[in-house]
Each structure stands twice: as C-alpha cells, then as structure tokens.
C-alpha cells in the first residue's frame, strides 16, 4: 500500500467522522429544546416540496449523444438532474435576494 493510499483513506475517515459529528451534535443539543427541531423539520420539508415541484416541471428529454456510453442517461435520470438544477437555481436566487434585502434594509436604517 502506497503512502498516498493511506493518506487518502485517512482523509475519507476524517470526512465521514466530521460529517457524523456535524449532524449528530446539533441533534443532541436540540433535544434540550424540541421546538428547534420543528423549525429544522419545517425547513427540510420545504426544501423537499420545492424539489418535487422542480422535478415535476423539469423535462425528461435526453439527447442521443447522452444516451450512449459513457453517460448512459435515462429519461428518469435526466428529469432528476433537471429537478436538482431547478431547485439549486431557485435556492440561489432566494439566497441572493435575501442578502440584497438585508443590505438594503441595513442601509435605510
């Protein structure tokens, strides 16, 4: 086993450990205040609903060059990718709009 492989597996382990800690510790902390879990659940449900709306309006059309190898894209996969892209666009626009609104209200005050 080469040094690069060992370091790569070590970095995988650290990323997985960091993700687990980032998810589990806020959940443990929020058990003290269950109302904070409702806000988190409402946010997750909102994003899931937004994704299903974006998924339903996205197209499942696949160009012939993407049907063949190496892509092997199916109509269902194309619609899934389209739904994810539309969701990302909407969330990005909402984030930029909220930043702009915050800065304008701070400038007025």
Coordinates of N, CA and C in Angstrom, one line a residue:
X1 N 0.8 -1.2 0.0 CA 0.0 0.0 0.0 C 0.9 1.2 0.0
X2 N 0.6 2.2 -0.9 CA 1.4 3.4 -1.0 C 1.0 4.4 0.0
X3 N 1.9 5.4 0.3 CA 1.6 6.4 1.2 C 0.4 7.2 0.8
X4 N 0.2 7.4 -0.5 CA -1.0 8.2 -0.9 C -2.3 7.5 -0.6
X5 N -2.3 6.2 -0.7 CA -3.5 5.4 -0.4 C -3.8 5.5 1.0
X6 N -2.8 5.4 1.9 CA -3.1 5.5 3.3 C -3.6 6.9 3.7
X7 N -3.0 7.9 3.1 CA -3.5 9.3 3.4 C -4.9 9.5 2.9
X8 N -5.2 8.9 1.7 CA -6.5 9.1 1.1 C -7.5 8.4 2.0
X9 N -7.3 7.2 2.4 CA -8.2 6.5 3.3 C -8.4 7.2 4.6
X10 N -7.3 7.8 5.1 CA -7.4 8.6 6.4 C -8.2 9.8 6.2
X11 N -8.1 10.5 5.0 CA -8.9 11.6 4.7 C -10.4 11.3 4.6
X12 N -10.7 10.1 4.0 CA -12.1 9.6 3.9 C -12.6 9.4 5.3
X13 N -11.9 8.8 6.2 CA -12.3 8.6 7.5 C -12.6 9.9 8.2
X14 N -11.7 10.9 8.1 CA -11.9 12.2 8.7 C -13.1 12.9 8.2
X15 N -13.4 12.8 6.9 CA -14.5 13.5 6.3 C -15.8 12.8 6.9
X16 N -15.8 11.5 6.9 CA -17.0 10.8 7.4 C -17.2 11.1 8.9
X17 N -16.1 11.1 9.7 CA -16.2 11.5 11.1 C -16.7 12.9 11.3
X18 N -16.2 13.8 10.5 CA -16.6 15.2 10.6 C -18.1 15.4 10.2
X19 N -18.5 14.7 9.2 CA -20.0 14.8 8.8 C -20.9 14.2 9.9
X20 N -20.4 13.1 10.5 CA -21.2 12.5 11.6 C -21.3 13.4 12.8
X21 N -20.2 14.0 13.1 CA -20.2 14.9 14.3 C -21.1 16.2 13.9
X22 N -21.0 16.7 12.7 CA -21.7 17.9 12.3 C -23.2 17.6 12.3
X23 N -23.6 16.4 12.1 CA -25.0 16.0 12.1 C -25.5 15.6 13.5
X24 N -24.7 14.8 14.2 CA -25.2 14.3 15.5 C -25.2 15.3 16.6
X25 N -24.2 16.1 16.7 CA -24.1 17.0 17.9 C -25.2 18.1 17.9
X26 N -25.5 18.7 16.8 CA -26.7 19.6 16.9 C -28.0 18.9 17.2
X27 N -28.2 17.6 16.7 CA -29.3 16.9 17.1 C -29.4 16.6 18.6
X28 N -28.2 16.3 19.2 CA -28.2 16.0 20.6 C -28.5 17.3 21.4
X29 N -27.9 18.4 20.9 CA -28.1 19.7 21.6 C -29.6 20.2 21.5
X30 N -30.2 19.9 20.4 CA -31.6 20.3 20.2 C -32.6 19.5 20.9
X31 N -32.2 18.4 21.5 CA -33.1 17.6 22.4 C -33.5 18.4 23.6
X32 N -32.6 19.4 24.0 CA -33.0 20.3 25.1 C -34.1 21.2 24.8
X33 N -34.2 21.6 23.5 CA -35.3 22.5 23.0 C -36.0 21.8 21.8
X34 N -37.0 21.1 22.1 CA -37.7 20.4 21.0 C -38.3 21.3 19.9
X35 N -38.6 22.5 20.3 CA -39.2 23.5 19.3 C -38.2 23.8 18.2
X36 N -36.9 23.7 18.5 CA -35.9 24.0 17.4 C -35.9 22.9 16.4
X37 N -36.3 21.7 16.8 CA -36.4 20.6 15.8 C -37.6 20.8 14.9
X38 N -38.6 21.4 15.3 CA -39.8 21.7 14.4 C -39.4 22.7 13.3
X39 N -38.5 23.7 13.7 CA -38.1 24.7 12.7 C -37.2 23.9 11.7
X40 N -36.3 23.1 12.1 CA -35.5 22.3 11.2 C -36.3 21.4 10.3
X41 N -37.3 20.7 10.9 CA -38.1 19.8 10.1 C -38.9 20.6 9.1
X42 N -39.4 21.8 9.5 CA -40.2 22.6 8.5 C -39.3 23.1 7.3
X43 N -38.0 23.4 7.6 CA -37.1 23.7 6.5 C -36.8 22.6 5.6
X44 N -36.6 21.4 6.2 CA -36.3 20.2 5.3 C -37.6 19.9 4.5
X45 N -38.7 19.9 5.1 CA -40.0 19.7 4.3 C -40.2 20.7 3.2
X46 N -39.8 22.0 3.5 CA -39.9 23.0 2.5 C -39.0 22.7 1.3
X47 N -37.8 22.3 1.6 CA -36.8 22.0 0.5 C -37.3 20.8 -0.3
X48 N -37.8 19.8 0.4 CA -38.3 18.6 -0.3 C -39.5 18.9 -1.2
X49 N -40.4 19.8 -0.7 CA -41.6 20.2 -1.5 C -41.1 21.0 -2.7
X50 N -40.1 21.9 -2.5 CA -39.6 22.6 -3.6 C -38.9 21.7 -4.6
X51 N -38.2 20.7 -4.2 CA -37.6 19.8 -5.1 C -38.7 19.0 -5.9
X52 N -39.7 18.6 -5.3 CA -40.8 17.8 -6.0 C -41.5 18.7 -7.0
X53 N -41.6 20.0 -6.7 CA -42.2 21.0 -7.7 C -41.2 21.1 -8.9
X54 N -40.0 21.3 -8.6 CA -39.0 21.4 -9.6 C -38.9 20.2 -10.4
X55 N -38.9 19.0 -9.8 CA -38.9 17.7 -10.5 C -40.1 17.6 -11.5
X56 N -41.2 18.0 -11.0 CA -42.4 17.8 -11.8 C -42.4 18.8 -13.0
X57 N -41.7 19.9 -13.0 CA -41.7 20.8 -14.1 C -40.5 20.6 -15.0
X58 N -39.6 19.7 -14.6 CA -38.4 19.5 -15.4 C -38.7 18.5 -16.5
X59 N -37.9 18.6 -17.6 CA -38.1 17.8 -18.8 C -37.4 16.4 -18.6
X60 N -37.9 15.4 -19.3 CA -37.2 14.1 -19.2 C -36.6 13.8 -20.6
X61 N -36.4 14.8 -21.4 CA -35.8 14.6 -22.7 C -34.3 14.4 -22.6
X62 N -33.8 13.4 -23.4 CA -32.4 13.0 -23.4 C -31.9 13.1 -24.9
X63 N -30.8 13.9 -25.1 CA -30.2 13.9 -26.4 C -29.6 12.6 -26.7
X64 N -29.6 12.2 -28.0 CA -29.0 10.9 -28.4 C -27.5 10.7 -28.0
X65 N -26.8 11.8 -28.0 CA -25.3 11.7 -27.6 C -25.2 11.4 -26.1
X66 N -26.2 11.7 -25.3 CA -26.1 11.4 -23.9 C -26.7 10.0 -23.5
X67 N -27.4 9.4 -24.4 CA -27.9 8.1 -24.2 C -26.9 7.0 -24.2
X68 N -25.8 7.2 -25.0 CA -24.8 6.2 -25.2 C -23.7 6.3 -24.1
X69 N -22.8 5.4 -24.2 CA -21.7 5.3 -23.3 C -20.8 6.6 -23.5
X70 N -20.3 7.2 -22.5 CA -20.1 6.9 -21.1 C -21.2 7.4 -20.2
X71 N -22.2 8.2 -20.7 CA -23.2 8.8 -19.9 C -24.3 7.9 -19.5
X72 N -24.8 7.1 -20.5 CA -25.9 6.2 -20.3 C -27.1 6.8 -19.5
X73 N -27.5 8.0 -19.9 CA -28.5 8.8 -19.2 C -29.9 8.3 -19.7
X74 N -30.8 8.1 -18.7 CA -32.1 7.6 -18.9 C -33.0 8.9 -18.8
X75 N -34.3 8.8 -19.3 CA -35.2 9.9 -19.1 C -35.5 10.2 -17.6
X76 N -35.5 9.2 -16.8 CA -35.8 9.4 -15.4 C -34.6 10.1 -14.7
X77 N -33.4 9.7 -15.1 CA -32.2 10.4 -14.6 C -32.1 11.8 -15.1
X78 N -32.5 12.1 -16.3 CA -32.5 13.4 -16.9 C -33.5 14.3 -16.1
X79 N -34.6 13.8 -15.8 CA -35.6 14.5 -15.0 C -35.1 14.8 -13.6
X80 N -34.4 13.8 -13.0 CA -33.9 14.0 -11.7 C -32.8 15.1 -11.7
X81 N -31.9 15.1 -12.6 CA -30.9 16.1 -12.7 C -31.5 17.5 -13.0
X82 N -32.5 17.5 -13.9 CA -33.2 18.8 -14.1 C -33.9 19.3 -12.9
X83 N -34.5 18.5 -12.1 CA -35.2 18.9 -10.8 C -34.2 19.4 -9.8
X84 N -33.0 18.8 -9.8 CA -31.9 19.3 -8.9 C -31.4 20.6 -9.3
X85 N -31.2 20.8 -10.6 CA -30.7 22.1 -11.1 C -31.7 23.2 -10.9
X86 N -33.0 22.9 -11.1 CA -34.0 24.0 -10.9 C -34.1 24.3 -9.4
X87 N -34.0 23.3 -8.6 CA -34.0 23.6 -7.1 C -32.8 24.4 -6.7
X88 N -31.7 24.1 -7.2 CA -30.5 24.9 -6.9 C -30.6 26.3 -7.4
X89 N -31.2 26.5 -8.6 CA -31.4 27.9 -9.1 C -32.3 28.6 -8.2
X90 N -33.4 28.0 -7.8 CA -34.4 28.7 -7.0 C -33.8 29.1 -5.7
X91 N -33.1 28.1 -5.0 CA -32.5 28.4 -3.7 C -31.4 29.5 -3.8
X92 N -30.6 29.5 -4.9 CA -29.6 30.5 -5.1 C -30.2 31.9 -5.3
X93 N -31.3 32.0 -6.1 CA -32.0 33.2 -6.2 C -32.6 33.7 -4.9
X94 N -33.2 32.8 -4.2 CA -33.7 33.2 -2.8 C -32.6 33.7 -1.9
X95 N -31.5 33.0 -1.9 CA -30.3 33.4 -1.0 C -29.8 34.8 -1.5
X96 N -29.6 35.0 -2.8 CA -29.1 36.3 -3.2 C -30.2 37.4 -2.9
X97 N -31.4 37.1 -3.1 CA -32.5 38.1 -2.8 C -32.5 38.5 -1.4
X98 N -32.4 37.5 -0.5 CA -32.4 37.8 1.0 C -31.2 38.6 1.4
X99 N -30.0 38.3 0.8 CA -28.8 39.1 1.1 C -29.0 40.5 0.6
X100 N -29.6 40.7 -0.6 CA -29.8 42.0 -1.1 C -30.8 42.8 -0.2
X101 N -31.9 42.1 0.2 CA -32.9 42.7 1.0 C -32.3 43.1 2.4
X102 N -31.5 42.3 2.9 CA -30.9 42.6 4.2 C -30.0 43.8 4.1
X103 N -29.2 43.9 3.1 CA -28.3 45.0 2.9 C -29.1 46.3 2.7
X104 N -30.1 46.3 1.9 CA -30.9 47.5 1.7 C -31.6 47.9 2.9
X105 N -32.1 47.0 3.7 CA -32.8 47.4 5.0 C -31.7 48.0 6.0
X106 N -30.5 47.4 6.0 CA -29.5 47.9 6.9 C -29.1 49.3 6.4
X107 N -29.0 49.6 5.1 CA -28.6 50.9 4.6 C -29.7 51.9 4.9
X108 N -31.0 51.5 4.9 CA -32.0 52.5 5.2 C -32.0 52.9 6.7
X109 N -31.7 52.0 7.6 CA -31.8 52.3 9.0 C -30.7 53.2 9.4

